Amino acid sequence: MSIPADSVRLLRAMLRRAQDEPHTIALLTDEELAALGQDPSSTPEPFPWISRTRGVDQELAGRFGVRSLLARGLLREAADNNGGPAVLDVPPEVRVVLDTRRIGLGYVRALRPNEASNSSKIMVVQPELGVFEEEISPQGFHLFTACAYDAAMARLARWCLPADCAGHLGGGVRIPAAQWAEYLLAELPTEPTVIAIEVYLPSPSGERAAEQWMVAYGGSSAVLARPLGAELLDVQPLTVEHLRELLADRIDQSLRFARGA
């Protein structure tokens, strides 16, 4: 399904506005997003509050979401020209929020799987101007922001790691993937926190390919693991700045690959 021309203009205007500093677009809840609907061509996004609340499914939550959107002035009642019941009208500035989820060039998604409700942050990379960021809290709040490329990767790196992470005293190693958990317990000074990063961006062929990165930190030590084939992991020391650089490099590569450069 193509994006309407009006939405394209709004999306580009948001990204242009974000070139100097990130631009907040909207804060919506699980219920409100369920009410607005989800295009099947968009990036997969969780509804953490809906999924963990017994007896509440997406359809039921959407009914509550309609009332919430009306109360906030984000949904309008429009008279039916044939004299029937009023119909609900979604203003373009609200509908465009769903368009920020369209897959664009690809996306980078970070997930804290050890948290009960899986907080996450996803960057939907556009082929020009920047990135649409969606940060999702365990309570089901979705904060949508437009960012320039560099700002987006810096924000994602800071979300993944504490500011005081100073890497890891050891050098890079290769370990069997099956020993990842044991490695973290042995090498990090405290109980590790693990962040899963899914990178879904163009590869050298120009086609999108999924890559799985794993970030782990404990105390002020942090490491990054990336698969080497099916059975090995390449594990490297990591800092916030190094993670930002790696993410920025991967975005730059994907832009070149997509253009066939």
Coordinates of C-alpha atoms in Angstrom, one line a residue:
M1 CA 0.0 0.0 0.0
S2 CA 1.5 3.3 -1.0
I3 CA 1.7 6.3 1.3
P4 CA -0.7 9.2 0.3
A5 CA 1.1 12.3 -1.1
D6 CA 0.0 14.5 1.8
S7 CA 1.6 12.0 4.2
V8 CA 4.8 12.0 2.3
R9 CA 5.0 15.8 2.5
L10 CA 4.3 15.7 6.2
L11 CA 7.0 13.0 6.8
R12 CA 9.6 14.9 4.8
A13 CA 8.7 18.1 6.7
M14 CA 9.2 16.3 10.0
L15 CA 12.6 15.0 9.0
R16 CA 13.7 18.4 7.7
R17 CA 12.7 20.0 11.0
A18 CA 14.7 17.4 12.9
Q19 CA 18.0 18.2 11.2
D20 CA 19.1 20.6 13.9
E21 CA 17.6 18.6 16.8
P22 CA 15.2 15.7 17.3
H23 CA 11.5 16.6 16.8
T24 CA 8.9 14.9 19.0
I25 CA 5.9 13.8 16.8
A26 CA 3.4 12.2 19.2
L27 CA 3.0 10.1 22.3
L28 CA 0.3 7.4 21.9
T29 CA -0.7 4.4 24.0
D30 CA -1.2 0.8 22.9
E31 CA -5.0 1.3 22.9
E32 CA -4.8 4.4 20.8
L33 CA -2.5 2.7 18.2
A34 CA -4.9 -0.3 18.1
A35 CA -7.7 2.1 17.4
L36 CA -5.8 3.7 14.5
G37 CA -5.0 0.4 13.0
Q38 CA -1.8 -1.2 11.8
D39 CA -0.8 -1.5 8.2
P40 CA 0.6 -5.0 7.4
S41 CA 3.5 -3.4 5.5
S42 CA 4.8 -1.5 8.5
T43 CA 7.5 -2.7 10.9
P44 CA 6.4 -5.2 13.5
E45 CA 5.7 -3.5 16.8
P46 CA 4.6 -4.9 20.1
F47 CA 1.7 -3.8 22.2
P48 CA 3.3 -4.6 25.6
W49 CA 0.3 -3.5 27.8
I50 CA -2.2 -5.3 25.7
S51 CA -0.2 -8.5 25.5
R52 CA 0.3 -8.8 29.2
T53 CA -3.2 -7.7 30.4
R54 CA -5.5 -10.7 30.8
G55 CA -8.8 -10.5 29.0
V56 CA -7.8 -7.6 26.8
D57 CA -7.2 -8.2 23.1
Q58 CA -6.3 -5.7 20.3
E59 CA -9.9 -5.2 19.2
L60 CA -11.2 -4.5 22.7
A61 CA -8.3 -2.2 23.5
G62 CA -9.0 -0.3 20.3
R63 CA -12.5 0.5 21.5
F64 CA -11.0 2.2 24.6
G65 CA -8.4 3.8 22.3
V66 CA -11.1 5.6 20.3
R67 CA -12.5 7.3 23.4
S68 CA -9.0 8.3 24.5
L69 CA -8.2 9.8 21.0
L70 CA -11.5 11.7 21.1
A71 CA -10.8 13.1 24.5
R72 CA -7.4 14.3 23.5
G73 CA -8.7 15.9 20.3
L74 CA -6.7 13.5 18.1
L75 CA -9.8 12.1 16.5
R76 CA -12.7 14.1 15.1
E77 CA -16.4 13.4 14.7
A78 CA -17.6 14.4 11.3
A79 CA -21.3 14.6 10.3
D80 CA -22.5 12.0 7.7
N81 CA -23.7 13.8 4.6
N82 CA -26.6 11.4 4.3
G83 CA -28.0 12.1 7.7
G84 CA -26.6 9.0 9.3
P85 CA -24.6 8.7 12.6
A86 CA -21.5 10.8 12.9
V87 CA -18.3 9.2 11.5
L88 CA -14.9 9.3 13.0
D89 CA -12.2 11.2 11.1
V90 CA -8.5 10.8 11.7
P91 CA -6.6 14.1 11.0
P92 CA -3.6 13.8 8.7
E93 CA -1.2 14.8 11.5
V94 CA -2.4 11.8 13.5
R95 CA -2.6 9.3 10.7
V96 CA 0.9 10.2 9.6
V97 CA 2.2 8.6 12.9
L98 CA 1.4 5.2 11.4
D99 CA 3.3 6.1 8.3
T100 CA 6.5 6.6 10.3
R101 CA 6.4 2.9 10.9
R102 CA 6.6 2.0 7.2
I103 CA 9.7 0.0 6.7
G104 CA 11.5 2.6 4.6
L105 CA 15.1 1.6 3.9
G106 CA 15.0 -0.8 6.9
Y107 CA 15.2 -0.6 10.6
V108 CA 17.3 -1.1 13.7
R109 CA 15.5 -2.4 16.8
A110 CA 16.8 -2.7 20.3
L111 CA 15.0 -4.8 22.9
R112 CA 15.5 -5.4 26.6
P113 CA 14.2 -9.0 26.8
N114 CA 15.0 -9.4 30.4
E115 CA 12.4 -6.8 31.5
A116 CA 9.0 -8.2 32.2
S117 CA 7.3 -6.3 29.4
N118 CA 10.1 -5.9 26.9
S119 CA 10.8 -2.2 26.6
S120 CA 12.2 -1.4 23.1
K121 CA 13.4 1.3 20.8
I122 CA 13.1 1.0 17.0
M123 CA 14.7 3.3 14.3
V124 CA 12.9 3.2 11.0
V125 CA 15.6 4.3 8.6
Q126 CA 14.5 6.5 5.6
P127 CA 16.4 6.6 2.3
E128 CA 17.0 10.4 2.8
L129 CA 17.1 13.0 5.6
G130 CA 17.0 10.7 8.7
V131 CA 15.1 8.3 10.9
F132 CA 11.8 7.9 12.6
E133 CA 12.3 6.7 16.2
E134 CA 9.7 4.9 18.3
E135 CA 10.4 4.2 22.0
I136 CA 8.1 1.8 23.7
S137 CA 7.7 1.6 27.5
P138 CA 6.6 -1.6 29.3
Q139 CA 3.4 0.3 30.2
G140 CA 2.5 0.6 26.5
F141 CA 3.4 4.2 25.8
H142 CA 4.9 4.9 22.3
L143 CA 6.9 8.0 21.8
F144 CA 7.5 8.9 18.2
T145 CA 10.4 11.2 17.2
A146 CA 12.0 12.3 14.0
C147 CA 15.8 12.4 14.1
A148 CA 18.7 13.1 11.8
Y149 CA 20.9 10.0 11.2
D150 CA 23.7 10.9 13.6
A151 CA 21.4 12.0 16.4
A152 CA 19.3 8.8 16.0
M153 CA 22.3 6.5 16.4
A154 CA 23.6 8.5 19.4
R155 CA 20.2 8.2 21.1
L156 CA 20.1 4.5 20.4
A157 CA 23.6 3.9 21.8
R158 CA 22.8 5.8 25.0
W159 CA 19.5 3.8 25.4
C160 CA 21.5 0.6 25.1
L161 CA 24.3 1.4 27.5
P162 CA 25.0 3.4 30.7
A163 CA 27.1 6.5 30.1
D164 CA 29.9 5.2 32.3
C165 CA 30.5 2.0 30.4
A166 CA 34.3 1.9 29.7
G167 CA 34.4 -1.2 27.5
H168 CA 36.0 -4.4 28.8
L169 CA 39.6 -4.9 30.0
G170 CA 40.0 -7.9 27.8
G171 CA 40.5 -7.8 24.1
G172 CA 38.3 -9.3 21.4
V173 CA 37.6 -13.0 21.5
R174 CA 35.7 -15.6 19.6
I175 CA 33.6 -18.0 21.6
P176 CA 31.1 -20.8 20.8
A177 CA 27.6 -19.3 20.7
A178 CA 26.4 -21.8 23.2
Q179 CA 28.9 -20.4 25.8
W180 CA 27.6 -16.8 25.6
A181 CA 25.8 -16.9 29.0
E182 CA 28.7 -18.5 30.8
Y183 CA 31.1 -16.0 29.2
L184 CA 29.1 -13.0 30.5
L185 CA 29.0 -14.5 34.1
A186 CA 32.7 -15.1 34.1
E187 CA 33.9 -11.8 32.4
L188 CA 31.5 -9.1 33.7
P189 CA 31.8 -7.9 37.3
T190 CA 28.1 -7.9 38.0
E191 CA 24.9 -9.6 36.8
P192 CA 24.8 -8.8 33.1
T193 CA 22.1 -6.8 31.4
V194 CA 21.6 -8.0 27.8
I195 CA 20.2 -5.9 25.0
A196 CA 19.2 -7.6 21.7
I197 CA 19.7 -5.5 18.6
E198 CA 18.1 -6.5 15.3
V199 CA 19.6 -4.8 12.3
Y200 CA 17.4 -5.2 9.2
L201 CA 19.0 -3.1 6.5
P202 CA 20.2 -3.4 2.9
S203 CA 23.2 -5.8 2.4
P204 CA 25.8 -5.5 -0.4
S205 CA 23.3 -7.1 -2.7
G206 CA 20.9 -4.3 -2.1
E207 CA 18.4 -6.6 -0.5
R208 CA 17.5 -6.3 3.2
A209 CA 19.1 -8.9 5.5
A210 CA 18.6 -9.5 9.2
E211 CA 21.6 -9.3 11.5
Q212 CA 21.5 -10.1 15.2
W213 CA 23.8 -8.1 17.6
M214 CA 23.9 -8.6 21.4
V215 CA 25.0 -6.0 23.8
A216 CA 25.8 -6.9 27.4
Y217 CA 27.0 -4.8 30.3
G218 CA 27.7 -5.3 34.0
G219 CA 29.1 -2.6 36.2
S220 CA 31.2 -0.3 33.9
S221 CA 32.1 -3.1 31.5
A222 CA 30.3 -3.8 28.3
V223 CA 30.8 -6.1 25.3
L224 CA 29.2 -6.5 21.8
A225 CA 28.7 -10.0 20.3
R226 CA 28.0 -10.6 16.6
P227 CA 27.5 -14.0 15.0
L228 CA 30.3 -15.6 12.9
G229 CA 28.4 -18.3 11.1
A230 CA 26.0 -20.5 13.0
E231 CA 28.2 -21.5 15.9
L232 CA 30.6 -18.7 16.8
L233 CA 30.3 -15.3 18.3
D234 CA 32.8 -12.4 17.7
V235 CA 32.9 -10.6 21.1
Q236 CA 34.4 -7.1 21.4
P237 CA 34.8 -4.5 24.1
L238 CA 32.2 -1.8 23.8
T239 CA 31.5 1.8 24.9
V240 CA 28.6 4.1 24.1
E241 CA 30.7 6.0 21.6
H242 CA 31.9 2.8 19.9
L243 CA 28.4 1.5 19.6
R244 CA 27.3 4.8 18.1
E245 CA 30.1 4.6 15.5
L246 CA 29.2 1.0 14.6
L247 CA 25.5 1.9 14.1
A248 CA 26.3 5.0 12.1
D249 CA 28.7 3.0 9.9
R250 CA 26.0 0.4 9.3
I251 CA 23.5 3.1 8.3
D252 CA 26.0 4.7 5.9
Q253 CA 26.7 1.3 4.4
S254 CA 23.0 0.6 3.9
L255 CA 22.5 3.9 2.2
R256 CA 25.3 3.1 -0.2
F257 CA 24.0 -0.5 -0.8
A258 CA 20.5 0.8 -1.5
R259 CA 21.8 3.2 -4.1
G260 CA 23.9 0.5 -5.7
A261 CA 27.2 2.4 -4.9

